[in-house]
CSV table of C-alpha atoms in Angstrom, one decimal:
chain,number,residue,atom,x,y,z
C,77,UNK,CA,5.9,9.8,-14.6
C,78,UNK,CA,6.1,8.6,-11.0
C,79,UNK,CA,9.7,7.9,-9.7
C,80,UNK,CA,10.3,4.1,-8.8
C,81,UNK,CA,12.1,5.1,-5.5
C,82,UNK,CA,9.4,7.5,-4.3
C,83,UNK,CA,7.5,6.1,-1.2
C,84,UNK,CA,4.2,4.5,-2.4
C,85,UNK,CA,2.9,4.0,0.9
C,86,UNK,CA,3.6,4.3,4.7
C,87,UNK,CA,6.4,1.9,5.9
C,88,UNK,CA,5.2,-1.8,5.7
C,89,UNK,CA,4.0,-2.4,9.3
C,90,UNK,CA,5.2,-4.9,11.6
C,91,UNK,CA,2.2,-7.0,11.5
C,92,UNK,CA,2.6,-7.3,7.6
C,93,UNK,CA,6.4,-8.4,8.2
C,94,UNK,CA,5.4,-11.0,10.7
C,95,UNK,CA,2.7,-12.6,8.6
C,96,UNK,CA,5.3,-12.7,5.8
C,97,UNK,CA,8.1,-14.3,8.1
C,98,UNK,CA,5.8,-16.6,9.9
C,99,UNK,CA,4.3,-18.0,6.7
C,100,UNK,CA,7.8,-18.4,4.7
C,101,UNK,CA,9.9,-21.4,5.0
C,102,UNK,CA,13.3,-21.7,3.2
C,103,UNK,CA,14.5,-24.6,1.6
C,104,UNK,CA,18.4,-24.9,0.7
C,105,UNK,CA,19.4,-26.3,-2.5
C,106,UNK,CA,15.9,-26.4,-4.2
C,107,UNK,CA,15.2,-26.3,-7.0
C,108,UNK,CA,19.0,-26.9,-7.6
C,109,UNK,CA,22.3,-26.9,-6.0
C,110,UNK,CA,23.2,-23.3,-4.5
C,111,UNK,CA,19.4,-21.9,-4.5
C,112,UNK,CA,17.6,-21.0,-1.1
C,113,UNK,CA,13.9,-21.3,-2.2
C,114,UNK,CA,11.7,-19.2,-0.1
C,115,UNK,CA,8.3,-20.8,0.0
C,116,UNK,CA,5.0,-18.6,1.0
C,117,UNK,CA,2.6,-21.7,1.1
C,118,UNK,CA,2.2,-21.3,4.9
C,119,UNK,CA,1.3,-17.3,4.3
C,120,UNK,CA,-1.3,-18.6,1.7
C,121,UNK,CA,-2.8,-21.1,4.3
C,122,UNK,CA,-3.1,-18.5,6.6
C,123,UNK,CA,-6.5,-16.7,6.0
C,124,UNK,CA,-5.6,-13.5,8.3
C,125,UNK,CA,-1.8,-13.3,7.2
C,126,UNK,CA,-2.9,-13.6,3.6
C,127,UNK,CA,-5.6,-11.0,3.9
C,128,UNK,CA,-3.2,-8.6,5.7
C,129,UNK,CA,-0.4,-8.9,3.1
C,130,UNK,CA,-2.6,-8.8,0.0
C,131,UNK,CA,-4.3,-5.6,1.3
C,132,UNK,CA,-0.6,-4.1,1.9
C,133,UNK,CA,0.3,-4.8,-1.6
C,134,UNK,CA,-1.9,-2.6,-3.3
C,135,UNK,CA,-1.9,-0.2,-0.6
C,136,UNK,CA,-0.7,3.7,-1.6
C,137,UNK,CA,-1.4,3.1,-5.5
C,138,UNK,CA,-4.2,5.5,-5.8
C,139,UNK,CA,-7.3,4.7,-7.9
C,140,UNK,CA,-7.2,1.2,-9.5
C,141,UNK,CA,-9.2,-0.7,-12.1
C,142,UNK,CA,-7.9,-4.2,-11.6
C,143,UNK,CA,-4.9,-6.1,-9.8
C,144,UNK,CA,-3.1,-8.4,-12.4
C,145,UNK,CA,-1.8,-11.7,-10.9
C,146,UNK,CA,1.2,-13.4,-12.8
C,147,UNK,CA,1.0,-17.2,-12.9
C,148,UNK,CA,1.3,-19.1,-10.7
C,149,UNK,CA,1.7,-17.7,-7.0
C,150,UNK,CA,0.7,-14.2,-8.3
C,151,UNK,CA,-2.9,-15.8,-8.9
C,152,UNK,CA,-3.1,-16.3,-5.3
C,153,UNK,CA,-2.0,-12.8,-4.3
C,154,UNK,CA,-3.8,-11.1,-7.2
C,155,UNK,CA,-7.1,-12.6,-6.1
C,156,UNK,CA,-6.8,-11.9,-2.5
C,157,UNK,CA,-5.6,-8.3,-3.2
C,158,UNK,CA,-8.4,-7.8,-5.6
C,159,UNK,CA,-11.1,-9.0,-3.1
C,160,UNK,CA,-9.7,-7.1,-0.1
C,161,UNK,CA,-9.9,-4.0,-2.2
C,162,UNK,CA,-12.9,-4.4,-4.1
C,163,UNK,CA,-11.3,-4.7,-7.6
C,164,UNK,CA,-11.4,-7.2,-10.4
C,165,UNK,CA,-8.4,-9.8,-10.9
C,166,UNK,CA,-6.4,-10.0,-14.3
C,167,UNK,CA,-4.9,-13.3,-14.9
C,168,UNK,CA,-1.5,-13.1,-16.5
C,169,UNK,CA,-1.0,-16.7,-18.0
C,170,UNK,CA,1.8,-18.8,-19.2
C,171,UNK,CA,1.7,-19.5,-22.9
C,172,UNK,CA,-1.1,-21.8,-24.4
C,173,UNK,CA,-3.3,-21.5,-21.3
C,174,UNK,CA,-5.8,-19.0,-22.6
C,175,UNK,CA,-8.4,-19.8,-25.5
C,176,UNK,CA,-9.1,-17.4,-28.2
C,177,UNK,CA,-7.6,-14.0,-29.0
C,178,UNK,CA,-4.4,-13.5,-26.9
C,179,UNK,CA,-1.5,-10.8,-26.4
C,180,UNK,CA,1.8,-12.5,-25.7
C,181,UNK,CA,5.3,-11.4,-24.5
C,182,UNK,CA,8.3,-13.5,-24.5
C,183,UNK,CA,11.1,-13.3,-21.8
C,184,UNK,CA,14.6,-14.6,-21.6
C,185,UNK,CA,15.3,-17.4,-19.0
C,186,UNK,CA,18.5,-18.9,-17.9
C,187,UNK,CA,18.2,-21.5,-20.4
C,188,UNK,CA,15.6,-20.7,-23.2
C,189,UNK,CA,12.5,-18.2,-23.1
C,190,UNK,CA,9.0,-18.1,-21.9
C,191,UNK,CA,6.0,-16.3,-22.7
C,192,UNK,CA,2.9,-14.8,-21.0
C,193,UNK,CA,-0.5,-14.1,-22.4
C,194,UNK,CA,-3.7,-12.1,-21.5
C,195,UNK,CA,-6.7,-11.6,-23.2
C,196,UNK,CA,-6.8,-7.9,-24.7
C,197,UNK,CA,-10.5,-7.5,-24.4
C,198,UNK,CA,-10.6,-8.2,-20.6
C,199,UNK,CA,-10.1,-4.7,-19.5
C,200,UNK,CA,-10.9,-1.3,-21.3
C,201,UNK,CA,-8.2,0.6,-22.9
C,202,UNK,CA,-6.5,3.0,-20.0
C,203,UNK,CA,-7.5,0.7,-17.3
C,204,UNK,CA,-5.2,1.6,-14.2
C,205,UNK,CA,-3.8,-1.7,-13.3
C,206,UNK,CA,-1.2,-2.7,-10.4
C,207,UNK,CA,0.9,-5.9,-11.1
C,208,UNK,CA,1.4,-8.3,-8.1
C,209,UNK,CA,3.8,-11.3,-7.7
C,210,UNK,CA,5.2,-13.3,-4.9
C,211,UNK,CA,8.9,-12.7,-5.5
C,212,UNK,CA,11.1,-10.3,-7.5
C,213,UNK,CA,14.3,-11.9,-8.5
C,214,UNK,CA,15.9,-11.1,-12.1
C,215,UNK,CA,12.8,-9.0,-13.0
C,216,UNK,CA,12.3,-10.9,-16.1
C,217,UNK,CA,8.9,-12.2,-15.6
C,218,UNK,CA,7.5,-8.9,-14.1
C,219,UNK,CA,9.1,-6.7,-17.1
C,220,UNK,CA,7.7,-8.9,-19.4
C,221,UNK,CA,4.2,-8.4,-17.8
C,222,UNK,CA,4.8,-4.7,-17.9
C,223,UNK,CA,5.4,-4.9,-21.6
C,224,UNK,CA,2.0,-6.8,-22.0
C,225,UNK,CA,0.0,-4.5,-20.2
C,226,UNK,CA,1.2,-1.8,-22.0
C,227,UNK,CA,0.7,-3.3,-25.3
C,228,UNK,CA,-2.8,-4.3,-24.3
C,229,UNK,CA,-3.4,-0.4,-23.5
C,230,UNK,CA,-3.5,-0.4,-19.8
C,231,UNK,CA,-1.7,1.9,-17.5
C,232,UNK,CA,0.6,0.1,-15.2
C,233,UNK,CA,0.4,2.2,-11.9
C,234,UNK,CA,2.6,0.0,-9.8
C,235,UNK,CA,4.2,-3.1,-9.3
C,236,UNK,CA,4.1,-5.1,-6.1
C,237,UNK,CA,5.6,-8.1,-4.5
C,238,UNK,CA,6.0,-9.9,-1.0
C,239,UNK,CA,9.7,-10.7,-1.5
C,240,UNK,CA,12.6,-8.9,-3.3
C,241,UNK,CA,15.7,-10.7,-3.6
C,242,UNK,CA,18.0,-7.6,-3.9
C,243,UNK,CA,21.1,-9.4,-4.7
C,244,UNK,CA,19.6,-10.4,-8.1
C,245,UNK,CA,19.1,-6.9,-9.4
C,246,UNK,CA,15.5,-7.3,-10.4
C,247,UNK,CA,14.4,-3.8,-9.7
C,248,UNK,CA,17.0,-2.5,-12.3
C,249,UNK,CA,15.3,-4.8,-14.8
C,250,UNK,CA,12.0,-2.8,-13.8
C,251,UNK,CA,13.4,0.4,-14.0
C,252,UNK,CA,14.2,-0.1,-17.6
C,253,UNK,CA,10.7,-1.3,-18.4
C,254,UNK,CA,8.5,1.2,-16.4
C,255,UNK,CA,8.7,4.5,-14.5
C,256,UNK,CA,5.7,3.0,-11.9
C,257,UNK,CA,6.8,2.4,-8.6
C,258,UNK,CA,7.7,-0.8,-7.3
C,259,UNK,CA,7.0,-1.9,-3.6
C,260,UNK,CA,8.5,-5.0,-2.2
C,261,UNK,CA,6.9,-5.7,1.5
C,262,UNK,CA,10.2,-7.6,2.5
C,263,UNK,CA,13.8,-7.4,0.8
C,264,UNK,CA,15.9,-9.9,1.5
């Protein structure tokens, strides 16, 4: 099994870091007091920056069959990474958004729980998938996504995020969920 701490790709290039930093704004006390919200809307609006960051997310994971993007901002990154690398994109949806047969995985929130869903027939068994999202915070959403991929019979070959909020300990939650490498383009 791959080691989460092993290098996945060469060091993140200065161009990738610059694209992230120039496309990110910080809003204090949003959505609640004491939270510093980091918004990547500026990055998403910059075609060159988005292309650069999306390609960097999936670089180094080896052969892939699909990029899985987690709703909602993971959709933007997942679709861009899939197009940049010539792969398909798997949409990991919030509960109740997909018709027909779905697999569902629940996870705890600060107050309550939430669920994610996929169509299990979207990819063949054994498909190699990289999961992408904008931020790794506590790791709950991404750990649930990993469990969901594995229940569908897909092989999670990596998890990649634009930002990792190290103080929130999300990497430890992912280590408990998978041995696949975890890559953050910028750790804060």
